[in-house]
PDB file of C-alpha atoms and ligand atoms in Angstrom:
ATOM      1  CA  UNK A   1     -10.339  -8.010 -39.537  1.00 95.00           C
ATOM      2  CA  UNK A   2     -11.066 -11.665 -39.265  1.00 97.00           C
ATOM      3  CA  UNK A   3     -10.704 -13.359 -35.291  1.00 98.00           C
ATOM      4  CA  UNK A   4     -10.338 -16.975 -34.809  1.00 98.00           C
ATOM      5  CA  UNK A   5     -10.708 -18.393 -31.913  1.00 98.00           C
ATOM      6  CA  UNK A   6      -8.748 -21.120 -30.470  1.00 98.00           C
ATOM      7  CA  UNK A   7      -9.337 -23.461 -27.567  1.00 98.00           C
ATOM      8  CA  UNK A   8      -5.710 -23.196 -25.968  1.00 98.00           C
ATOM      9  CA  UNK A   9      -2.119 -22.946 -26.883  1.00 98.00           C
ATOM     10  CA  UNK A  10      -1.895 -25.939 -28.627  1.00 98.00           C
ATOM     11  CA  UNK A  11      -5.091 -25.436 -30.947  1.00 98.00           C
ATOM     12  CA  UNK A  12      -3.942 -21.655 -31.372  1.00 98.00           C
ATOM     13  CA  UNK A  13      -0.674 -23.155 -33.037  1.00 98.00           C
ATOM     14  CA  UNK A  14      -2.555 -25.741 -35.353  1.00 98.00           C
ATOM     15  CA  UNK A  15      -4.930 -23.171 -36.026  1.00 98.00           C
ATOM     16  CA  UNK A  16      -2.514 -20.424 -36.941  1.00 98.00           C
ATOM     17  CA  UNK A  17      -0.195 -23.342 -38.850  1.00 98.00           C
ATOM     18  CA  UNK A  18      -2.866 -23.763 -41.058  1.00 98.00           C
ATOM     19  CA  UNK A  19      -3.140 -20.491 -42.550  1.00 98.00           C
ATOM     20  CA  UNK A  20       0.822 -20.327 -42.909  1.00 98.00           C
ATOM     21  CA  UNK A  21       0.852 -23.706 -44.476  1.00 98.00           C
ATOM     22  CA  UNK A  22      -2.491 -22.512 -46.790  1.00 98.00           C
ATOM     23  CA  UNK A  23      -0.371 -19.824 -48.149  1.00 98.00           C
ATOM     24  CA  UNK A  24       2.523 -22.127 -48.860  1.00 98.00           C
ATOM     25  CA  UNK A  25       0.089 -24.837 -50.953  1.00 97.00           C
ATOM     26  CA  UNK A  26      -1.347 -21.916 -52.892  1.00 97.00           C
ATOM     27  CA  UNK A  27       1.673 -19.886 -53.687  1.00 98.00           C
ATOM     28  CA  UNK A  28       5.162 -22.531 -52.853  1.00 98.00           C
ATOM     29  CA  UNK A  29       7.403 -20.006 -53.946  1.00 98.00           C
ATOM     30  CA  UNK A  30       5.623 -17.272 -51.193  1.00 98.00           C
ATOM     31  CA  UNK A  31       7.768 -14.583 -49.280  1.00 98.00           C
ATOM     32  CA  UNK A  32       7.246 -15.326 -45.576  1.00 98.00           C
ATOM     33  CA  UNK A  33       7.716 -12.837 -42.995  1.00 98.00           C
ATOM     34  CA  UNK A  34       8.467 -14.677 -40.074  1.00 98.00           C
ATOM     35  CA  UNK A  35       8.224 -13.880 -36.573  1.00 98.00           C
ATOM     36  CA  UNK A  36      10.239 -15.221 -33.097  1.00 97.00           C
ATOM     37  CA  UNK A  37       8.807 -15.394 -29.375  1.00 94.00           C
ATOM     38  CA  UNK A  38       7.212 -17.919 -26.985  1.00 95.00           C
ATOM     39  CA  UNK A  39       3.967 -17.518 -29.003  1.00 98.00           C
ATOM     40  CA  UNK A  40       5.733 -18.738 -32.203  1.00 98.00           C
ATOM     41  CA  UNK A  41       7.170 -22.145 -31.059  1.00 98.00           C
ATOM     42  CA  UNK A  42       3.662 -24.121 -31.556  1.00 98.00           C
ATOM     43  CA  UNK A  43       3.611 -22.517 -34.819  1.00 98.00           C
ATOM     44  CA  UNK A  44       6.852 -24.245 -36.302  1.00 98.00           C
ATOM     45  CA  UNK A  45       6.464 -27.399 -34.480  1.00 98.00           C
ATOM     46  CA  UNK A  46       2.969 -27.944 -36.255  1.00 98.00           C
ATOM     47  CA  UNK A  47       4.448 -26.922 -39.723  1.00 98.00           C
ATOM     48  CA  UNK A  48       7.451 -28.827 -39.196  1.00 98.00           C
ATOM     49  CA  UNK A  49       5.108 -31.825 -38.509  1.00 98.00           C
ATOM     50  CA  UNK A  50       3.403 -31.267 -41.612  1.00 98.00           C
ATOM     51  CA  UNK A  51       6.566 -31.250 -43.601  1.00 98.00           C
ATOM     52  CA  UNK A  52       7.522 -34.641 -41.759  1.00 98.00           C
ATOM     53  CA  UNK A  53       4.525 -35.777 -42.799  1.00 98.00           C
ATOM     54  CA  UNK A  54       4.783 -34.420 -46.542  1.00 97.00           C
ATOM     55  CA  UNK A  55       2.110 -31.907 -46.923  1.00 96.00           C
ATOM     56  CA  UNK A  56       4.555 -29.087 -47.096  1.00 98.00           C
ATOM     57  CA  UNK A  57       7.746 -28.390 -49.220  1.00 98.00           C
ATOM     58  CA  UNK A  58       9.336 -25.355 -48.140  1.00 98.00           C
ATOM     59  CA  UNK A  59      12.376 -25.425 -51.082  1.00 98.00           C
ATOM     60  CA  UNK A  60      10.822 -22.604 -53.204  1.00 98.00           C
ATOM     61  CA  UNK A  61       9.619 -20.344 -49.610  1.00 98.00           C
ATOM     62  CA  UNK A  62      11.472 -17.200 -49.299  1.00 98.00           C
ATOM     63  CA  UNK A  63      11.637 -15.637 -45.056  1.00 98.00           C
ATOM     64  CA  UNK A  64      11.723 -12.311 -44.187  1.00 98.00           C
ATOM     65  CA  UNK A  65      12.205 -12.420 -40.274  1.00 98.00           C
ATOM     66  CA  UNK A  66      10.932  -9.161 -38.368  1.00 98.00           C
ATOM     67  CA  UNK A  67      13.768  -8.566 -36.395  1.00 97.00           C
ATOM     68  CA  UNK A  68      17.075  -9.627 -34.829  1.00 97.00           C
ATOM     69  CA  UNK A  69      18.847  -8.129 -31.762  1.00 96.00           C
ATOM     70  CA  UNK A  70      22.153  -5.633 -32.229  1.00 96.00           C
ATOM     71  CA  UNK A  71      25.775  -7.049 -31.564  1.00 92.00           C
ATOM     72  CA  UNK A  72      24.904 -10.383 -31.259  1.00 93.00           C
ATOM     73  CA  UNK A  73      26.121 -12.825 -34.221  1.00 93.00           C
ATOM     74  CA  UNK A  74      23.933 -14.921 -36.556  1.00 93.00           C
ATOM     75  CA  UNK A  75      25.037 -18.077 -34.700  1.00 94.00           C
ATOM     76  CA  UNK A  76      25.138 -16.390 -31.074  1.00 94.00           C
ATOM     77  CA  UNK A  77      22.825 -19.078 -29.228  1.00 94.00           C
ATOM     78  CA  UNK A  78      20.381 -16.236 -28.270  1.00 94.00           C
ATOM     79  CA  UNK A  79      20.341 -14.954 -31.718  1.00 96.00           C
ATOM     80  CA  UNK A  80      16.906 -15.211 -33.756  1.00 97.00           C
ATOM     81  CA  UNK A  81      18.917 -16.394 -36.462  1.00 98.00           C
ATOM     82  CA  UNK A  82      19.752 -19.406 -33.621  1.00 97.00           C
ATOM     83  CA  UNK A  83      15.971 -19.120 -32.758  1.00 97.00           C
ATOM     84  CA  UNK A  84      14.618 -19.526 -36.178  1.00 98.00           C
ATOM     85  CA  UNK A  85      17.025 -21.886 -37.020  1.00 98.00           C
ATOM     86  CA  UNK A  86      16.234 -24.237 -34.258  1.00 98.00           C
ATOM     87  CA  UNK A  87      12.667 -24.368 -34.404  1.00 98.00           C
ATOM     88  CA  UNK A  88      12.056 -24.094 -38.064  1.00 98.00           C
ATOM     89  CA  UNK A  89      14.567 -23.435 -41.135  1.00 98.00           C
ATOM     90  CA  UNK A  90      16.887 -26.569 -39.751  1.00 98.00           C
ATOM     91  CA  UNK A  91      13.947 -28.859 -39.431  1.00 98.00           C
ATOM     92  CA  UNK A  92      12.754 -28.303 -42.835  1.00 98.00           C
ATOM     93  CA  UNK A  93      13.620 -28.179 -46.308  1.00 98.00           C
ATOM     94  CA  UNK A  94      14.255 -24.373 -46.598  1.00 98.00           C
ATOM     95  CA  UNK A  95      17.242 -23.509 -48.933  1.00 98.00           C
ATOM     96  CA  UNK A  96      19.938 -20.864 -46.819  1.00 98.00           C
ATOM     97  CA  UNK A  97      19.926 -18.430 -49.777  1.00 98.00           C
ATOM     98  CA  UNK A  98      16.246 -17.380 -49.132  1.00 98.00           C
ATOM     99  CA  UNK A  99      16.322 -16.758 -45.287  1.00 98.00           C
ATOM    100  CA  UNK A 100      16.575 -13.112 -44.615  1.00 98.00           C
ATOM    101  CA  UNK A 101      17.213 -11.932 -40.852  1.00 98.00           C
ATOM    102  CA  UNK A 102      19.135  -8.596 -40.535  1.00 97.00           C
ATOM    103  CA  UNK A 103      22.632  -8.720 -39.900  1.00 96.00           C
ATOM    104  CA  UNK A 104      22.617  -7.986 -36.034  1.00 96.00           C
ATOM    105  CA  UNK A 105      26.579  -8.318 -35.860  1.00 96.00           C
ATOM    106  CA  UNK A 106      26.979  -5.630 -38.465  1.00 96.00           C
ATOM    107  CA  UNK A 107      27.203  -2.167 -36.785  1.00 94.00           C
ATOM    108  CA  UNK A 108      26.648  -0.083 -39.712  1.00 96.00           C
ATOM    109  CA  UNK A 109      22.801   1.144 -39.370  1.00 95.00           C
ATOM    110  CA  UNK A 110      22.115   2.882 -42.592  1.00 96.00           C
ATOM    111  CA  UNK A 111      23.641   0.339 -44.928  1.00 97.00           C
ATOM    112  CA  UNK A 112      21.685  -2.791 -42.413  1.00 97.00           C
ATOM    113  CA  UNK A 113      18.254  -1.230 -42.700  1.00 97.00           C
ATOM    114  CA  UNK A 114      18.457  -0.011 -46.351  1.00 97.00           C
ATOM    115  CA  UNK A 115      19.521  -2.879 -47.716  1.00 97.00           C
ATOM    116  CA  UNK A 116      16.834  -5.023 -45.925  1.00 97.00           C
ATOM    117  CA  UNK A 117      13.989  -2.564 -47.239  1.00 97.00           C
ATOM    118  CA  UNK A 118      15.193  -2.942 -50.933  1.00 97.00           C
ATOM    119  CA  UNK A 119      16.131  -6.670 -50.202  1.00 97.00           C
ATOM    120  CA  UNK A 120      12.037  -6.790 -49.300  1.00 97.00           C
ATOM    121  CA  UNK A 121      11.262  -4.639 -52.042  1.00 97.00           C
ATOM    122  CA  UNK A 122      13.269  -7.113 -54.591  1.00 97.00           C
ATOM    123  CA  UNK A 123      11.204  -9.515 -53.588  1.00 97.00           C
ATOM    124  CA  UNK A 124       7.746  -7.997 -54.585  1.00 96.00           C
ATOM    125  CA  UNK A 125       7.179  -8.142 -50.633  1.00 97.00           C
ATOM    126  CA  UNK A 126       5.913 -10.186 -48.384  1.00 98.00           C
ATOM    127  CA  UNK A 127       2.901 -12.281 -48.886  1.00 98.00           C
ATOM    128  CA  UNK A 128       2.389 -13.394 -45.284  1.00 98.00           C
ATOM    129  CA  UNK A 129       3.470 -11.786 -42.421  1.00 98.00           C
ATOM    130  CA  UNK A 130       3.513 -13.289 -39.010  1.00 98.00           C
ATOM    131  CA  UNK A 131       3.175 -11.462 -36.032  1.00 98.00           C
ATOM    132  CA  UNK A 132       3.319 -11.931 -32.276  1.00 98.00           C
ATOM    133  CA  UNK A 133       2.245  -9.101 -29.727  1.00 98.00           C
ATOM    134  CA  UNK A 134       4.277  -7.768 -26.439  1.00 94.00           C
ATOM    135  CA  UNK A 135       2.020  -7.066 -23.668  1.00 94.00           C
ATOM    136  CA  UNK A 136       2.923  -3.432 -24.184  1.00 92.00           C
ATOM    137  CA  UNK A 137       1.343  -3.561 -27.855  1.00 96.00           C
ATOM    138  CA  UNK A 138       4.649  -3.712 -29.771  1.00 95.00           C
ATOM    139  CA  UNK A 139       5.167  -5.719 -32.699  1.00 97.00           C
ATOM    140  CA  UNK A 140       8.275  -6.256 -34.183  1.00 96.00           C
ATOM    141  CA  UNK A 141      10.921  -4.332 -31.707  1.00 95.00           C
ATOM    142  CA  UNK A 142       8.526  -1.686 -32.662  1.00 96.00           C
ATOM    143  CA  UNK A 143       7.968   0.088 -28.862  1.00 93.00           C
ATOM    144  CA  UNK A 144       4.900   2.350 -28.552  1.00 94.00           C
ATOM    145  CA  UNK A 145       5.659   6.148 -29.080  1.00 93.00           C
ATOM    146  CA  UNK A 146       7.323   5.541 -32.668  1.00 90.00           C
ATOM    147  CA  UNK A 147       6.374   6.440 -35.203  1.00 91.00           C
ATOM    148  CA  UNK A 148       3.635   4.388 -38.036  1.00 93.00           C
ATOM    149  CA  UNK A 149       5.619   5.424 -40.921  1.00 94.00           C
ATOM    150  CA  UNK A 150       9.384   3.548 -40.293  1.00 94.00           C
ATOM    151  CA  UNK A 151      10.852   0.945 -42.461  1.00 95.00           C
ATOM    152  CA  UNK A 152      13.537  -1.398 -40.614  1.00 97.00           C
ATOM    153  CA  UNK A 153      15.530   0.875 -38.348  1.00 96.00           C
ATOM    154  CA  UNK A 154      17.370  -0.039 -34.969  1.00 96.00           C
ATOM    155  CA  UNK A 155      15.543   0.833 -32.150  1.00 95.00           C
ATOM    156  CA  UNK A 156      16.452   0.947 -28.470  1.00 93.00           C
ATOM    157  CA  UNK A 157      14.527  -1.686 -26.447  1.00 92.00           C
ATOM    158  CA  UNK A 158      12.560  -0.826 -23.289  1.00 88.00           C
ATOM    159  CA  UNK A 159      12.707  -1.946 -20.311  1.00 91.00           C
ATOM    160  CA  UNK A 160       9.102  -3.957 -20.667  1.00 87.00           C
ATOM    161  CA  UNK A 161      10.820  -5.688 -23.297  1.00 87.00           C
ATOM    162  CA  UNK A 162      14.437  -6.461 -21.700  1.00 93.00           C
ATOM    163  CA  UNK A 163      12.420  -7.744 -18.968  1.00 93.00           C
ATOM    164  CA  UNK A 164      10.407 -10.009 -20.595  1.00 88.00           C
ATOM    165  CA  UNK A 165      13.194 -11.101 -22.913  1.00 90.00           C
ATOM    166  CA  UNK A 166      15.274 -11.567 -19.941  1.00 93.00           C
ATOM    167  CA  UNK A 167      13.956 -15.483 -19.490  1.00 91.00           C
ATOM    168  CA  UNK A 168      15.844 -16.667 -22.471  1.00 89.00           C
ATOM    169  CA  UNK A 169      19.221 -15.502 -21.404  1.00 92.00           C
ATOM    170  CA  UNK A 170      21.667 -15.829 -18.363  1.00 93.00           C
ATOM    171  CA  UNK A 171      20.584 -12.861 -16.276  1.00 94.00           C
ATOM    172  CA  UNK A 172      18.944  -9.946 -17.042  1.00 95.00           C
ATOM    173  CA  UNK A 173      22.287  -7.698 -18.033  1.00 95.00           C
ATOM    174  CA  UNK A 174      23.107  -9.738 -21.199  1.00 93.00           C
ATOM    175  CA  UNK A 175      19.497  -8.697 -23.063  1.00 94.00           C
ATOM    176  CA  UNK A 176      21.040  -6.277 -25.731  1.00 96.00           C
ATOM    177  CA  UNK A 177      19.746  -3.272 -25.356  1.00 95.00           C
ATOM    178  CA  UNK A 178      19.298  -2.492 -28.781  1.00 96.00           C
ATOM    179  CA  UNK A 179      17.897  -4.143 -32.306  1.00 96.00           C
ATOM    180  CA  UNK A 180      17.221  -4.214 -36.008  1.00 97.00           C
ATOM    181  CA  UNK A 181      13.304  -4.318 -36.313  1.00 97.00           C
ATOM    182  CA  UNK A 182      11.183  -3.663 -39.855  1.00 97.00           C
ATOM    183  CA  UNK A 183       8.942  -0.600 -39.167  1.00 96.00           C
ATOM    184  CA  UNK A 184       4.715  -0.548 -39.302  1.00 97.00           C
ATOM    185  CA  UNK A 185       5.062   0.825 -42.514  1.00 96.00           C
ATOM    186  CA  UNK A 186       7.424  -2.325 -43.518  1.00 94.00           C
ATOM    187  CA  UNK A 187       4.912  -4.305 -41.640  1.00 97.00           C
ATOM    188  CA  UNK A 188       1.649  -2.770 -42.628  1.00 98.00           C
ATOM    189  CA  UNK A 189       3.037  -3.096 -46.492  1.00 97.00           C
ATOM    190  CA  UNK A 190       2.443  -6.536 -46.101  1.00 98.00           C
ATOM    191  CA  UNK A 191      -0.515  -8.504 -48.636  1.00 98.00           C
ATOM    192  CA  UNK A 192      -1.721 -10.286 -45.771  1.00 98.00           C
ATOM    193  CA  UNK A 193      -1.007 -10.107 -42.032  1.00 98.00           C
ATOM    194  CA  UNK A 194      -1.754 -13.337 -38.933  1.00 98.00           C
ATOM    195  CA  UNK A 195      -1.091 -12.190 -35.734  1.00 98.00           C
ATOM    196  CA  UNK A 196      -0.805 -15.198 -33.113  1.00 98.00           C
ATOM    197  CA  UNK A 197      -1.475 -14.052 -29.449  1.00 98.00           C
ATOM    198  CA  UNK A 198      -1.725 -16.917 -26.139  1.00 98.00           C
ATOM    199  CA  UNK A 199      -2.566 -16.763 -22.326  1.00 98.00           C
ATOM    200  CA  UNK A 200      -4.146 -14.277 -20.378  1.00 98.00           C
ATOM    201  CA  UNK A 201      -1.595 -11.668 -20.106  1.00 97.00           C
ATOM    202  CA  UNK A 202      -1.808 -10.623 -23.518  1.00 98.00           C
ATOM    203  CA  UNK A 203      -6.012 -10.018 -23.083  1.00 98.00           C
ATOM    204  CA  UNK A 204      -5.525  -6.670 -22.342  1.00 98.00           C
ATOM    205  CA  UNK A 205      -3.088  -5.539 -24.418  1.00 98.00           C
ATOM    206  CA  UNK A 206      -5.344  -7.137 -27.564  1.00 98.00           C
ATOM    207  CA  UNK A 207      -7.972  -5.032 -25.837  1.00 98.00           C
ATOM    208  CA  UNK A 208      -6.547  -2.175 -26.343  1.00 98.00           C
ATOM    209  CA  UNK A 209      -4.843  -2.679 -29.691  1.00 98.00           C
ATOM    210  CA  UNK A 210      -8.088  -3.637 -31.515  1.00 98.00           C
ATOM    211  CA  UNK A 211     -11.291  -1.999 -29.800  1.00 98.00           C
ATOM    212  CA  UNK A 212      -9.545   1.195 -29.218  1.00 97.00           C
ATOM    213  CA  UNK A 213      -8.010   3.941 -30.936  1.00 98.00           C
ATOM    214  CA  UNK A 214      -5.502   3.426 -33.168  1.00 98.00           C
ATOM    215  CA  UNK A 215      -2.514   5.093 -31.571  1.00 98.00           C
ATOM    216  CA  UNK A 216       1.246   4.849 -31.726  1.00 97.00           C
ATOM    217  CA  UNK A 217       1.233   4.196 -27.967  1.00 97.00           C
ATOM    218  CA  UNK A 218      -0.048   1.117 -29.276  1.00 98.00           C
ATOM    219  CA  UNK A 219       1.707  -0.304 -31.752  1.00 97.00           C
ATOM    220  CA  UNK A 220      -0.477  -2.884 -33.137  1.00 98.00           C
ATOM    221  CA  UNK A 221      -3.149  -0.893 -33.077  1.00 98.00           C
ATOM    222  CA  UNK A 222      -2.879   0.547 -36.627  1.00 98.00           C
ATOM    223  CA  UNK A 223      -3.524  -3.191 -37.772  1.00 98.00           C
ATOM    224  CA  UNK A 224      -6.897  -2.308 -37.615  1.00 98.00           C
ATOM    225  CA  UNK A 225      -6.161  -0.432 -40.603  1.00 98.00           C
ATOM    226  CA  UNK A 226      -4.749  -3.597 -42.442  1.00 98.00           C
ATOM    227  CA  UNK A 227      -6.960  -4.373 -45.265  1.00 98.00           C
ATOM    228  CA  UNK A 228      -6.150  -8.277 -44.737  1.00 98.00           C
ATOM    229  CA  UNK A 229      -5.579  -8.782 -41.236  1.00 98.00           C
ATOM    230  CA  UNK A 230      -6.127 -12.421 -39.019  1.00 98.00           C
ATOM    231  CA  UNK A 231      -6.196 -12.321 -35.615  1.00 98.00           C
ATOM    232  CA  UNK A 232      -5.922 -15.798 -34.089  1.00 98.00           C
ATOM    233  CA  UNK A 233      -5.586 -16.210 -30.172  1.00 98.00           C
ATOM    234  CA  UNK A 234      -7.062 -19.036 -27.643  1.00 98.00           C
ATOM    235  CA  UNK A 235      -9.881 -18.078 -25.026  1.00 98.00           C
ATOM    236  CA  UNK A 236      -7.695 -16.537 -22.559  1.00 98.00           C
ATOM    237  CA  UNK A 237      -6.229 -14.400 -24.754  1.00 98.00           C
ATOM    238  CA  UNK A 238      -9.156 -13.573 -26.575  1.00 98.00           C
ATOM    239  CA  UNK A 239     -11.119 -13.076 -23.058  1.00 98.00           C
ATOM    240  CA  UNK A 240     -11.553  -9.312 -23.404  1.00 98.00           C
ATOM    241  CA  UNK A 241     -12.531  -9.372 -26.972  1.00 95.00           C
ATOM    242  CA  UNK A 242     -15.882 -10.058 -26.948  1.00 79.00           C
TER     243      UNK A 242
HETATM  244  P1  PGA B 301       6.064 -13.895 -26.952  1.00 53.86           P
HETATM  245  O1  PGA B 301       6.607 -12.528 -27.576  1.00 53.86           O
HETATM  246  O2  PGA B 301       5.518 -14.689 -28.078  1.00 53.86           O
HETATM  247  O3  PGA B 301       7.285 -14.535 -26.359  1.00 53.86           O
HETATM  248  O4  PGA B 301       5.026 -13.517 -25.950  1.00 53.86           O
HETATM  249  C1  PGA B 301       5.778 -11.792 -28.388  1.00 53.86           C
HETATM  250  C2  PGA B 301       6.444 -10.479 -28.756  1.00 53.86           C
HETATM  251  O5  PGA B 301       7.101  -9.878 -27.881  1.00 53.86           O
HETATM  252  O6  PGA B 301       6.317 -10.056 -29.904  1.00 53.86           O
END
């Protein structure tokens, strides 16, 4: 596992940026899997400045987002279709017929997670995949206690997570409660994996996830297993990783 370490947020983003938009110049027709969060946001602004600027044609990238919340529409605002849509694939040159996000609006399980494995599959996978953390460990909607070897499934949230979802909507009651997430295994199939991780409340957590055991109480733990796995955080969140 490779660590980089970044000054702050800002030089986290540009930092992390840099290896997305590497994989882009070396492979323009790459499979992105693409991730949503705070964490993320100096991510696409940095790429999208790079596009602006011409260094990066995204008209042959294909995204695989991670996850998207149950019952809520593509274009509900709180959506990460919404989310991905307003910080990256609207500010850029991505064609609509390679964005994948599962279909949170569609309440038939099975069919919704099967069809987003083969959809992956069809695609020879995913050559990037970009992940944030929660400060319980999970990655994806993937809560600790599951188990390593899901594909996408729907998953009931916890309350860690409603919680600290809870800032980007109204109150705290219109979180859903529930979402489509790809599994580790979905995850951990990826060729390469970047984790992004800011500020001092997600030291510990990184702690635990990569100088302990590798444990499903700990989600992102078993990337320590990932044969091609980036770790890039700034000093606070890389504080207890000496
Ligand atoms: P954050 O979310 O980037 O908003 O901290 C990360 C996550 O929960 O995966």
């Amino acid at each position: 596992m490779k660590i980089i370490r970044a000054r702050d947020y800002r030089d986290m983003s540009r930092k992390a940026a840099n290896i997305v938009s590497a994989q882009i110049i070396m492979k323009p027709n790459a499979v992105l899997g693409l991730a949503t969060g705070g964490t993320m946001e100096g991510i696409y602004d940095q790429l999208v400045e790079w596009y602006g600027k011409g260094d990066l044609d995204f008209s042959e990238v294909t995204t695989v987002n991670l996850d998207e919340y149950r019952d809520l529409a593509g274009d509900h605002p709180q959506s990460y279709m919404t989310y991905m849509r307003v910080h990256l694939f609207d500010r850029v040159n991505m064609d609509p017929a390679r964005i994948h996000i599962p279909d949170g609006a569609d309440p038939d399980e099975a069919k919704v997670c099967r069809e987003y494995e083969e959809s992956i599959r069809r695609l020879g996978g995913i050559d990037l995949q970009l992940l944030g953390i929660g400060t319980d460990g999970h990655i994806g909607f993937n809560e600790p206690g599951g188990a390593f070897e899901m594909e996408t499934h729907s998953v009931e949230l916890t309350d860690s997570t409603i919680d600290a979802n809870a800032r980007f909507f109204a109150c705290r009651d219109d979180v859903p409660r529930r979402a489509y997430t790809m599994g580790i295994k979905s995850i951990m199939q990826a060729h390469k994996v970047l984790l992004a991780a800011s500020g001092k409340n997600k030291a510990e957590i990184l702690r635990r996830a990569f100088l302990g055991p590798v444990t499903p109480e700990v989600p992102a733990s078993i990337l320590q297993m990932h044969p091609d796995m980036t770790l890039v955080g700034d000093e606070e969140a890389l504080s207890l990783l000496e």
